[in-house]
Coordinates of N, CA and C in Angstrom, one line a residue:
M1 N -12.4 14.0 -52.4 CA -11.7 15.3 -52.0 C -12.4 15.9 -50.8
S2 N -13.8 15.8 -50.7 CA -14.5 16.5 -49.7 C -14.6 15.6 -48.4
D3 N -14.3 14.3 -48.5 CA -14.4 13.5 -47.4 C -13.2 13.6 -46.4
A4 N -12.1 14.0 -47.0 CA -10.8 14.0 -46.2 C -11.0 15.1 -45.0
P5 N -11.4 16.3 -45.3 CA -11.5 17.3 -44.2 C -12.5 16.8 -43.1
K6 N -13.7 16.2 -43.6 CA -14.6 15.7 -42.6 C -14.0 14.6 -41.7
T7 N -13.3 13.7 -42.3 CA -12.7 12.6 -41.6 C -11.7 13.2 -40.5
S8 N -10.8 14.1 -41.0 CA -9.8 14.7 -40.1 C -10.5 15.5 -39.0
G9 N -11.6 16.2 -39.3 CA -12.3 16.9 -38.3 C -13.0 16.0 -37.3
M10 N -13.6 14.9 -37.7 CA -14.2 13.9 -36.7 C -13.1 13.3 -35.9
T11 N -11.9 13.0 -36.5 CA -10.8 12.4 -35.7 C -10.4 13.4 -34.6
R12 N -10.3 14.7 -35.0 CA -9.9 15.7 -34.0 C -10.9 15.8 -32.8
L13 N -12.2 15.8 -33.2 CA -13.2 15.8 -32.2 C -13.2 14.6 -31.3
R14 N -12.9 13.4 -31.9 CA -12.8 12.2 -31.1 C -11.6 12.3 -30.1
N15 N -10.5 12.8 -30.6 CA -9.3 12.9 -29.8 C -9.6 13.9 -28.6
Y16 N -10.3 15.0 -29.0 CA -10.6 16.0 -27.9 C -11.5 15.4 -26.8
F17 N -12.5 14.6 -27.3 CA -13.4 13.9 -26.3 C -12.6 13.0 -25.5
L18 N -11.8 12.1 -26.0 CA -11.0 11.2 -25.3 C -10.1 11.9 -24.3
T19 N -9.5 13.0 -24.7 CA -8.6 13.7 -23.8 C -9.4 14.3 -22.6
G20 N -10.5 14.9 -22.9 CA -11.3 15.4 -21.8 C -11.9 14.3 -20.9
F21 N -12.2 13.1 -21.5 CA -12.6 12.0 -20.7 C -11.6 11.5 -19.7
V22 N -10.3 11.4 -20.2 CA -9.2 11.0 -19.4 C -9.0 12.0 -18.3
V23 N -9.2 13.3 -18.5 CA -9.0 14.3 -17.5 C -10.2 14.3 -16.5
C24 N -11.4 14.2 -17.0 CA -12.6 14.3 -16.1 C -12.9 13.1 -15.4
A25 N -12.7 11.9 -16.0 CA -13.2 10.7 -15.3 C -12.5 10.4 -14.0
P26 N -11.2 10.5 -13.9 CA -10.6 10.3 -12.5 C -11.1 11.3 -11.5
L27 N -11.2 12.6 -11.9 CA -11.7 13.6 -11.0 C -13.1 13.3 -10.5
A28 N -14.0 12.9 -11.5 CA -15.4 12.6 -11.1 C -15.5 11.4 -10.2
I29 N -14.7 10.3 -10.5 CA -14.8 9.1 -9.7 C -14.2 9.4 -8.3
T30 N -13.1 10.2 -8.2 CA -12.6 10.5 -6.9 C -13.5 11.4 -6.1
A31 N -14.2 12.4 -6.7 CA -15.2 13.2 -6.0 C -16.4 12.4 -5.6
Y32 N -16.8 11.4 -6.4 CA -17.9 10.6 -6.0 C -17.6 9.7 -4.8
I33 N -16.4 9.1 -4.8 CA -16.0 8.2 -3.7 C -15.9 9.0 -2.4
A34 N -15.2 10.2 -2.5 CA -15.1 11.1 -1.4 C -16.4 11.5 -0.8
W35 N -17.3 11.9 -1.7 CA -18.6 12.4 -1.3 C -19.4 11.3 -0.7
S36 N -19.3 10.1 -1.2 CA -20.1 8.9 -0.7 C -19.5 8.6 0.7
F37 N -18.2 8.6 0.9 CA -17.6 8.3 2.2 C -18.0 9.3 3.2
I38 N -18.1 10.6 2.8 CA -18.5 11.7 3.8 C -20.0 11.4 4.2
G39 N -20.8 11.1 3.2 CA -22.2 10.9 3.5 C -22.4 9.7 4.3
W40 N -21.6 8.6 4.1 CA -21.7 7.4 4.9 C -21.3 7.7 6.4
V41 N -20.2 8.4 6.6 CA -19.8 8.7 8.0 C -20.9 9.6 8.6
D42 N -21.4 10.6 7.9 CA -22.4 11.5 8.5 C -23.6 10.8 8.9
S43 N -24.0 9.8 8.1 CA -25.2 9.0 8.4 C -25.1 8.2 9.7
W44 N -23.8 7.9 10.0 CA -23.6 7.1 11.2 C -23.4 8.0 12.5
V45 N -22.8 9.2 12.3 CA -22.4 10.0 13.4 C -23.5 11.0 13.8
K46 N -24.1 11.6 12.8 CA -25.0 12.7 13.1 C -26.2 12.4 13.9
P47 N -26.8 11.2 13.8 CA -27.9 10.9 14.7 C -27.5 10.9 16.2
Y48 N -26.2 10.7 16.5 CA -25.8 10.7 17.9 C -25.4 12.0 18.4
I49 N -25.4 13.1 17.6 CA -25.0 14.4 18.0 C -26.2 15.1 18.5
P50 N -26.2 15.7 19.7 CA -27.3 16.4 20.3 C -27.7 17.5 19.3
A51 N -29.1 17.8 19.3 CA -29.6 18.8 18.3 C -29.0 20.2 18.6
R52 N -28.7 20.5 19.8 CA -28.3 21.9 20.1 C -26.8 22.1 19.7
Y53 N -26.1 21.0 19.4 CA -24.7 21.1 18.9 C -24.6 20.9 17.4
S54 N -25.6 20.5 16.8 CA -25.6 20.2 15.4 C -25.9 21.5 14.6
P55 N -25.1 21.9 13.6 CA -25.5 23.0 12.8 C -26.7 22.8 11.9
D56 N -27.1 21.6 11.7 CA -28.3 21.4 10.8 C -29.5 21.9 11.5
T57 N -29.5 22.1 12.8 CA -30.7 22.6 13.6 C -30.9 24.1 13.3
Y58 N -29.8 24.8 13.1 CA -29.9 26.3 13.0 C -29.8 26.7 11.5
L59 N -29.4 25.9 10.6 CA -29.3 26.2 9.2 C -30.4 25.6 8.4
P60 N -30.8 26.2 7.3 CA -31.9 25.7 6.5 C -31.4 24.5 5.6
F61 N -30.2 24.2 5.6 CA -29.6 23.1 4.8 C -28.6 22.3 5.6
P62 N -28.5 21.0 5.3 CA -27.5 20.2 6.1 C -26.1 20.5 5.7
V63 N -25.2 20.4 6.7 CA -23.8 20.7 6.5 C -23.1 19.4 6.2
P64 N -22.6 19.1 5.0 CA -21.9 17.8 4.8 C -20.5 17.8 5.4
G65 N -20.2 16.7 6.0 CA -18.8 16.6 6.5 C -18.7 16.9 8.0
F66 N -19.8 17.4 8.6 CA -19.8 17.7 10.0 C -19.6 16.5 10.9
G67 N -20.3 15.4 10.5 CA -20.2 14.2 11.2 C -18.8 13.6 11.1
L68 N -18.2 13.8 9.9 CA -16.8 13.3 9.7 C -15.8 14.0 10.6
I69 N -16.0 15.3 10.7 CA -15.1 16.1 11.6 C -15.3 15.7 13.0
V70 N -16.5 15.5 13.5 CA -16.7 15.0 14.9 C -16.1 13.6 15.1
A71 N -16.2 12.7 14.1 CA -15.7 11.4 14.2 C -14.1 11.5 14.3
L72 N -13.5 12.3 13.5 CA -12.0 12.5 13.6 C -11.6 13.0 15.0
I73 N -12.3 14.0 15.5 CA -12.0 14.5 16.8 C -12.2 13.5 17.9
L74 N -13.2 12.7 17.8 CA -13.5 11.7 18.8 C -12.4 10.6 18.8
I75 N -12.0 10.2 17.6 CA -11.0 9.1 17.4 C -9.7 9.6 18.0
T76 N -9.3 10.9 17.7 CA -8.1 11.4 18.2 C -8.1 11.5 19.7
L77 N -9.3 11.9 20.2 CA -9.4 12.1 21.7 C -9.3 10.7 22.4
I78 N -9.9 9.7 21.8 CA -9.8 8.3 22.3 C -8.3 7.8 22.3
G79 N -7.6 8.1 21.2 CA -6.2 7.7 21.1 C -5.4 8.5 22.2
F80 N -5.7 9.7 22.4 CA -5.0 10.5 23.5 C -5.2 9.9 24.8
L81 N -6.5 9.6 25.1 CA -6.8 9.0 26.4 C -6.3 7.6 26.6
T82 N -6.2 6.8 25.5 CA -5.7 5.5 25.6 C -4.2 5.5 25.9
A83 N -3.5 6.5 25.5 CA -2.0 6.6 25.7 C -1.7 6.8 27.2
N84 N -2.7 7.2 28.0 CA -2.5 7.4 29.4 C -2.7 6.1 30.2
I85 N -2.3 6.1 31.5 CA -2.4 4.9 32.3 C -3.8 4.5 32.5
V86 N -4.7 5.6 32.8 CA -6.1 5.3 33.1 C -6.7 4.7 31.8
G87 N -6.4 5.3 30.7 CA -7.0 4.9 29.4 C -6.6 3.4 29.1
R88 N -5.3 3.1 29.3 CA -4.9 1.7 29.1 C -5.6 0.8 30.0
A89 N -5.8 1.2 31.2 CA -6.5 0.3 32.1 C -8.0 0.0 31.7
I90 N -8.6 1.1 31.2 CA -10.0 0.9 30.7 C -10.1 0.1 29.5
V91 N -9.1 0.3 28.6 CA -9.1 -0.6 27.4 C -8.8 -2.0 27.7
G92 N -7.9 -2.2 28.6 CA -7.6 -3.6 29.1 C -8.8 -4.3 29.7
F93 N -9.5 -3.5 30.5 CA -10.7 -4.1 31.1 C -11.8 -4.5 30.0
G94 N -11.9 -3.6 29.0 CA -12.9 -3.9 28.0 C -12.4 -5.1 27.1
E95 N -11.1 -5.2 26.9 CA -10.6 -6.4 26.1 C -10.8 -7.7 26.9
R96 N -10.6 -7.6 28.2 CA -10.8 -8.8 29.0 C -12.3 -9.2 29.0
L97 N -13.2 -8.2 29.0 CA -14.6 -8.5 29.0 C -15.0 -9.1 27.6
L98 N -14.4 -8.6 26.5 CA -14.7 -9.2 25.2 C -14.1 -10.5 25.1
G99 N -13.0 -10.8 25.8 CA -12.4 -12.1 25.7 C -13.2 -13.2 26.3
R100 N -14.2 -12.9 27.1 CA -15.0 -13.9 27.7 C -16.2 -14.3 26.8
M101 N -16.4 -13.5 25.7 CA -17.5 -13.8 24.8 C -17.0 -14.7 23.7
P102 N -17.6 -15.9 23.5 CA -17.0 -16.8 22.6 C -17.0 -16.3 21.1
L103 N -18.0 -15.8 20.6 CA -18.1 -15.4 19.2 C -17.4 -14.0 19.0
V104 N -17.7 -13.1 19.9 CA -17.1 -11.7 19.7 C -15.6 -11.8 19.9
R105 N -15.1 -12.7 20.8 CA -13.7 -12.7 21.1 C -12.9 -13.0 19.8
G106 N -13.3 -13.9 19.0 CA -12.5 -14.2 17.7 C -12.6 -13.1 16.7
I107 N -13.8 -12.4 16.6 CA -13.9 -11.4 15.6 C -13.1 -10.2 16.0
Y108 N -13.2 -9.8 17.3 CA -12.4 -8.6 17.8 C -10.9 -8.9 17.7
G109 N -10.5 -10.1 18.1 CA -9.0 -10.4 18.1 C -8.5 -10.3 16.7
S110 N -9.2 -10.9 15.7 CA -8.7 -10.9 14.3 C -8.7 -9.5 13.8
L111 N -9.7 -8.7 14.0 CA -9.7 -7.3 13.5 C -8.6 -6.5 14.1
K112 N -8.4 -6.7 15.4 CA -7.3 -5.9 16.1 C -5.9 -6.3 15.5
Q113 N -5.7 -7.5 15.3 CA -4.4 -7.9 14.7 C -4.2 -7.3 13.3
I114 N -5.3 -7.3 12.5 CA -5.2 -6.8 11.1 C -4.9 -5.3 11.2
F115 N -5.6 -4.6 12.0 CA -5.4 -3.1 12.0 C -4.0 -2.8 12.6
E116 N -3.6 -3.5 13.6 CA -2.3 -3.3 14.2 C -1.2 -3.6 13.1
A117 N -1.3 -4.6 12.3 CA -0.3 -4.9 11.3 C -0.3 -3.9 10.2
V118 N -1.5 -3.3 9.9 CA -1.5 -2.4 8.8 C -1.1 -1.0 9.2
L119 N -1.5 -0.5 10.4 CA -1.3 0.8 10.8 C -0.1 1.0 11.7
S120 N 0.1 0.1 12.6 CA 1.2 0.3 13.6 C 2.5 -0.2 13.1
N121 N 2.6 -1.5 12.7 CA 3.9 -2.1 12.3 C 4.1 -2.0 10.8
K122 N 4.4 -0.8 10.3 CA 4.5 -0.7 8.8 C 5.7 -1.4 8.3
G123 N 6.7 -1.6 9.2 CA 7.9 -2.3 8.7 C 7.7 -3.8 8.5
D124 N 6.6 -4.4 9.1 CA 6.3 -5.8 8.9 C 5.3 -6.0 7.8
M125 N 4.9 -5.0 7.0 CA 4.0 -5.2 5.9 C 4.7 -5.8 4.7
F126 N 4.0 -5.8 3.6 CA 4.6 -6.3 2.4 C 5.8 -5.5 2.0
R127 N 6.9 -6.1 1.7 CA 8.2 -5.4 1.5 C 8.6 -5.4 0.1
Q128 N 8.1 -6.2 -0.8 CA 8.6 -6.3 -2.1 C 7.5 -6.9 -3.0
V129 N 7.6 -6.7 -4.3 CA 6.8 -7.3 -5.3 C 7.5 -8.4 -6.0
G130 N 6.9 -9.5 -6.3 CA 7.5 -10.6 -6.9 C 6.6 -11.3 -7.9
L131 N 7.1 -12.4 -8.5 CA 6.4 -13.2 -9.5 C 6.5 -14.6 -9.1
V132 N 5.4 -15.4 -9.1 CA 5.4 -16.8 -8.9 C 4.7 -17.5 -10.1
E133 N 5.0 -18.7 -10.4 CA 4.4 -19.5 -11.4 C 3.0 -20.0 -10.9
Y134 N 2.0 -19.4 -11.3 CA 0.6 -19.8 -10.9 C -0.4 -19.3 -11.9
P135 N -1.3 -20.2 -12.3 CA -1.8 -21.4 -11.8 C -1.1 -22.7 -12.4
R136 N -0.1 -22.4 -13.3 CA 0.6 -23.6 -13.9 C 2.0 -23.1 -14.3
K137 N 2.8 -24.0 -14.7 CA 4.1 -23.6 -15.2 C 4.1 -22.8 -16.4
G138 N 4.9 -21.8 -16.5 CA 4.9 -20.9 -17.6 C 3.9 -19.7 -17.6
V139 N 3.0 -19.7 -16.5 CA 2.1 -18.6 -16.3 C 2.5 -17.9 -15.0
W140 N 2.8 -16.6 -15.0 CA 3.3 -15.9 -13.9 C 2.2 -15.0 -13.3
S141 N 2.2 -14.9 -12.0 CA 1.2 -14.1 -11.3 C 2.0 -13.1 -10.4
L142 N 1.5 -11.9 -10.3 CA 2.1 -10.9 -9.4 C 1.7 -11.2 -8.0
V143 N 2.7 -11.1 -7.1 CA 2.4 -11.3 -5.6 C 3.1 -10.2 -4.8
F144 N 2.6 -10.0 -3.6 CA 3.3 -9.2 -2.7 C 4.0 -10.0 -1.6
V145 N 5.3 -9.8 -1.5 CA 6.1 -10.7 -0.6 C 6.1 -10.1 0.8
A146 N 5.7 -10.9 1.8 CA 5.7 -10.5 3.2 C 7.1 -10.7 3.8
S147 N 7.3 -10.2 5.0 CA 8.6 -10.3 5.6 C 8.7 -11.8 6.1
E148 N 10.0 -12.2 6.2 CA 10.2 -13.6 6.6 C 10.1 -13.8 8.1
K149 N 9.2 -14.6 8.5 CA 9.0 -14.9 9.9 C 9.0 -16.3 10.2
E150 N 9.5 -16.7 11.3 CA 9.5 -18.1 11.7 C 8.1 -18.5 12.3
T151 N 7.4 -19.3 11.6 CA 6.1 -19.8 12.1 C 6.1 -21.3 12.1
E152 N 5.0 -21.8 12.6 CA 4.8 -23.3 12.6 C 4.9 -23.9 11.2
I153 N 4.4 -23.1 10.3 CA 4.5 -23.6 8.9 C 5.9 -23.8 8.4
N154 N 6.8 -22.8 8.8 CA 8.2 -23.0 8.4 C 8.8 -24.1 9.1
E155 N 8.5 -24.4 10.4 CA 9.1 -25.5 11.1 C 8.7 -26.8 10.5
K156 N 7.5 -26.9 9.9 CA 7.0 -28.2 9.4 C 7.5 -28.4 7.9
L157 N 7.6 -27.4 7.1 CA 7.8 -27.5 5.7 C 9.1 -26.9 5.1
D158 N 9.8 -26.2 5.9 CA 11.0 -25.5 5.4 C 12.1 -26.5 4.9
Q159 N 12.7 -26.2 3.8 CA 13.8 -27.0 3.3 C 15.1 -26.3 3.7
E160 N 16.2 -27.0 3.9 CA 17.4 -26.4 4.3 C 18.0 -25.5 3.3
G161 N 18.2 -24.2 3.6 CA 18.7 -23.2 2.7 C 17.6 -22.6 1.8
D162 N 16.4 -23.1 1.9 CA 15.3 -22.6 1.0 C 14.0 -22.5 1.8
P163 N 13.9 -21.4 2.6 CA 12.7 -21.3 3.5 C 11.4 -21.0 2.7
L164 N 10.3 -21.2 3.3 CA 9.0 -20.8 2.8 C 8.7 -19.4 3.2
I165 N 8.2 -18.6 2.2 CA 7.9 -17.2 2.5 C 6.4 -17.0 2.2
A166 N 5.7 -16.3 3.0 CA 4.3 -16.0 2.8 C 4.2 -14.9 1.8
V167 N 3.4 -15.1 0.7 CA 3.1 -14.2 -0.3 C 1.6 -14.0 -0.5
F168 N 1.2 -12.8 -0.8 CA -0.2 -12.5 -1.1 C -0.4 -12.2 -2.5
M169 N -1.3 -13.0 -3.2 CA -1.6 -12.8 -4.6 C -2.9 -12.1 -4.7
P170 N -3.0 -10.8 -5.0 CA -4.2 -10.1 -5.1 C -4.9 -10.4 -6.4
C171 N -6.2 -10.1 -6.4 CA -7.1 -10.3 -7.6 C -7.3 -9.0 -8.3
T172 N -7.5 -9.0 -9.6 CA -7.7 -7.9 -10.4 C -9.2 -7.7 -10.6
P173 N -9.8 -6.5 -10.5 CA -9.1 -5.2 -10.2 C -9.2 -4.8 -8.8
N174 N -9.6 -5.7 -7.9 CA -9.7 -5.4 -6.4 C -8.5 -6.0 -5.7
P175 N -7.5 -5.3 -5.4 CA -6.3 -5.9 -4.7 C -6.5 -6.2 -3.3
T176 N -7.7 -5.9 -2.7 CA -7.9 -6.2 -1.3 C -8.3 -7.7 -1.1
T177 N -8.7 -8.4 -2.2 CA -9.0 -9.8 -2.1 C -8.0 -10.6 -2.9
G178 N -7.8 -11.8 -2.5 CA -6.8 -12.6 -3.1 C -6.5 -13.9 -2.4
F179 N -5.3 -14.5 -2.6 CA -4.9 -15.7 -2.0 C -3.6 -15.6 -1.2
L180 N -3.6 -16.2 0.0 CA -2.4 -16.3 0.8 C -1.7 -17.7 0.4
M181 N -0.4 -17.6 0.0 CA 0.3 -18.8 -0.3 C 1.7 -18.8 0.3
Y182 N 2.2 -20.0 0.6 CA 3.6 -20.1 1.1 C 4.4 -20.7 0.0
V183 N 5.4 -20.0 -0.5 CA 6.2 -20.4 -1.6 C 7.6 -20.5 -1.2
L184 N 8.3 -21.4 -1.8 CA 9.8 -21.5 -1.6 C 10.4 -20.2 -2.1
K185 N 11.4 -19.8 -1.3 CA 12.1 -18.5 -1.7 C 12.8 -18.6 -3.1
S186 N 13.2 -19.8 -3.5 CA 13.9 -19.9 -4.8 C 12.9 -19.9 -5.9
D187 N 11.6 -20.0 -5.6 CA 10.6 -20.0 -6.7 C 10.0 -18.6 -6.9
I188 N 10.5 -17.6 -6.1 CA 9.9 -16.3 -6.2 C 10.9 -15.4 -7.0
V189 N 10.4 -14.8 -8.1 CA 11.3 -13.8 -8.8 C 11.0 -12.4 -8.3
L190 N 11.9 -11.8 -7.6 CA 11.7 -10.5 -7.0 C 11.8 -9.4 -8.1
L191 N 11.0 -8.4 -8.0 CA 11.0 -7.3 -8.9 C 11.5 -6.0 -8.2
D192 N 11.9 -5.0 -9.0 CA 12.3 -3.7 -8.5 C 11.2 -2.7 -8.3
M193 N 10.0 -3.0 -8.8 CA 8.9 -2.0 -8.7 C 8.5 -1.9 -7.2
T194 N 7.9 -0.8 -6.9 CA 7.4 -0.6 -5.5 C 6.0 -1.2 -5.3
I195 N 5.6 -1.3 -4.1 CA 4.3 -1.8 -3.7 C 3.2 -1.0 -4.4
E196 N 3.4 0.3 -4.5 CA 2.4 1.2 -5.1 C 2.3 0.9 -6.6
D197 N 3.4 0.7 -7.2 CA 3.4 0.4 -8.7 C 2.8 -0.9 -8.9
G198 N 3.0 -1.9 -8.0 CA 2.4 -3.2 -8.2 C 0.9 -3.1 -8.0
A199 N 0.4 -2.3 -7.1 CA -1.0 -2.1 -6.9 C -1.7 -1.5 -8.1
K200 N -1.0 -0.5 -8.7 CA -1.5 0.2 -9.9 C -1.6 -0.8 -11.0
L201 N -0.6 -1.7 -11.1 CA -0.6 -2.7 -12.2 C -1.8 -3.6 -12.1
I202 N -2.1 -4.0 -10.8 CA -3.2 -4.9 -10.6 C -4.6 -4.2 -10.8
V203 N -4.7 -3.0 -10.3 CA -6.0 -2.3 -10.4 C -6.3 -2.0 -11.9
S204 N -5.3 -1.6 -12.6 CA -5.5 -1.3 -14.0 C -5.5 -2.5 -15.0
A205 N -5.4 -3.7 -14.4 CA -5.4 -5.0 -15.2 C -4.3 -5.0 -16.2
G206 N -3.1 -4.4 -15.8 CA -2.0 -4.5 -16.6 C -1.8 -3.3 -17.6
L207 N -2.8 -2.3 -17.5 CA -2.7 -1.2 -18.5 C -1.7 -0.2 -18.0
V208 N -1.6 0.0 -16.7 CA -0.7 1.0 -16.2 C 0.5 0.3 -15.6
A209 N 1.6 0.2 -16.4 CA 2.8 -0.5 -15.9 C 3.9 0.5 -15.6
P210 N 4.7 0.3 -14.6 CA 5.7 1.2 -14.2 C 6.9 1.1 -15.3
E211 N 7.6 2.2 -15.4 CA 8.7 2.3 -16.3 C 9.8 1.4 -15.8
V212 N 10.5 0.8 -16.8 CA 11.6 0.0 -16.5 C 12.9 0.8 -16.3
K213 N 13.5 0.7 -15.1 CA 14.7 1.4 -14.8 C 15.9 0.5 -14.9
S214 N 16.7 0.7 -16.0 CA 17.9 -0.2 -16.1 C 18.9 0.1 -15.1
K215 N 19.6 -0.9 -14.7 CA 20.7 -0.7 -13.7 C 22.0 -1.2 -14.2
M216 N 23.0 -0.4 -13.9 CA 24.4 -0.7 -14.3 C 25.0 -1.5 -13.2
V217 N 25.9 -2.5 -13.5 CA 26.5 -3.3 -12.5 C 28.0 -3.2 -12.6
T218 N 28.6 -3.1 -11.5 CA 30.1 -2.9 -11.4 C 30.7 -4.3 -11.6
L219 N 32.0 -4.3 -11.6 CA 32.8 -5.6 -11.7 C 32.6 -6.4 -10.5
N220 N 32.3 -5.8 -9.3 CA 32.0 -6.5 -8.1 C 30.6 -7.1 -8.0
G221 N 29.8 -6.8 -9.0 CA 28.4 -7.2 -9.0 C 27.5 -6.3 -8.2
E222 N 27.9 -5.1 -7.8 CA 27.0 -4.2 -7.1 C 26.3 -3.3 -8.1
P223 N 25.0 -3.1 -7.9 CA 24.2 -2.3 -8.8 C 24.6 -0.8 -8.6
I224 N 24.5 0.0 -9.6 CA 24.7 1.4 -9.6 C 23.4 2.1 -9.9
N225 N 22.9 2.9 -8.9 CA 21.6 3.6 -9.0 C 21.9 5.1 -9.4
G226 N 21.1 5.7 -10.2 CA 21.3 7.0 -10.7 C 22.1 7.1 -12.0
T227 N 22.5 8.3 -12.2 CA 23.3 8.5 -13.5 C 24.7 8.0 -13.4
V228 N 25.2 7.5 -14.5 CA 26.5 6.9 -14.5 C 27.4 7.9 -15.3
A229 N 28.5 8.3 -14.8 CA 29.4 9.2 -15.4 C 30.8 8.9 -15.0
N230 N 31.8 9.5 -15.7 CA 33.2 9.3 -15.3 C 33.4 10.0 -14.0
P231 N 34.2 9.4 -13.1 CA 34.5 10.0 -11.8 C 35.4 11.3 -12.0
P232 N 35.3 12.2 -11.1 CA 36.1 13.4 -11.3 C 37.6 13.1 -11.1
L233 N 38.4 14.0 -11.6 CA 39.8 13.8 -11.5 C 40.3 13.7 -10.1
G234 N 41.1 12.7 -9.8 CA 41.7 12.6 -8.5 C 40.8 11.8 -7.5
S235 N 39.6 11.4 -7.9 CA 38.7 10.7 -7.0 C 38.9 9.2 -7.0
H236 N 39.5 8.6 -8.1 CA 39.8 7.2 -8.2 C 41.0 6.9 -7.3
P237 N 40.8 5.9 -6.5 CA 41.9 5.6 -5.5 C 43.1 5.1 -6.2
A238 N 43.0 4.4 -7.4 CA 44.2 3.9 -8.1 C 45.0 5.0 -8.7
R239 N 44.4 6.1 -9.0 CA 45.1 7.2 -9.7 C 45.7 8.3 -8.7
R240 N 45.4 8.1 -7.4 CA 45.9 9.1 -6.5 C 47.4 9.0 -6.3
S241 N 48.0 10.1 -6.3 CA 49.5 10.0 -6.1 C 49.8 9.8 -4.6
R242 N 50.9 9.2 -4.3 CA 51.3 8.9 -3.0 C 51.8 10.2 -2.3
T243 N 51.5 10.3 -1.1 CA 52.1 11.4 -0.3 C 53.5 11.1 0.1
A244 N 54.2 12.1 0.6 CA 55.6 11.9 1.0 C 55.7 10.9 2.2
S245 N 54.7 10.9 3.0 CA 54.7 10.0 4.2 C 54.4 8.6 3.9
S246 N 53.7 8.4 2.7 CA 53.3 7.0 2.4 C 54.3 6.3 1.5
R247 N 55.3 7.0 1.0 CA 56.3 6.4 0.1 C 57.3 5.6 1.0
P248 N 57.7 4.5 0.5 CA 58.7 3.7 1.2 C 60.1 4.4 1.4
N249 N 60.7 4.2 2.5 CA 62.0 4.8 2.7 C 63.1 4.0 2.0
R250 N 64.0 4.7 1.3 CA 65.0 4.0 0.6 C 66.3 4.1 1.4

């Protein structure tokens, strides 16, 4: 008789602890990552700021984030200058100079293409989430489907009516690493979830799955998104009455 209240009280305390942990853990991890990033940028930028312009010289304590603010201002200013004719000429001269360096040339070119693909051409990034059978039949892996582009790989291996598509299969729990594969379009099962939902599914190792949204299909095979209800009176074309001008003359 006396053990029941103790058990229920311990259960409530455990539930309270887990609820608080679920609330506090994401906030603490986010704050830690943000603080670490600010400190990392400050450690790179602050040594190059003259002492007379740094607030750390006049205050008895360091000001966190000042280096990050200076870095953001400088990056924005460089982008503004690059948009002008003089800035483009200077950037072009620097790229030609780097192009003559054997090792630096490959590193700079690769990094530039990656950043341009991620930041500039957002329409050419991953457009859909899909499934492919990997590493064997019957086992499915989540992939991000890239846009269809004609490359040398397509010219060599494409089948008629079934082209190869580049897919990226990320690893759990770090979606920034993974495998690039070229898969036949017919072997990819496309999903309705967004790229963000797919990334959450990978980072959480399958624990955070998006909700399934069922779709209604019309007789023509077209999906219906949103709520399904009867059409208002007079909106159906088959039930509209003919006007006097549309009636045949007798």
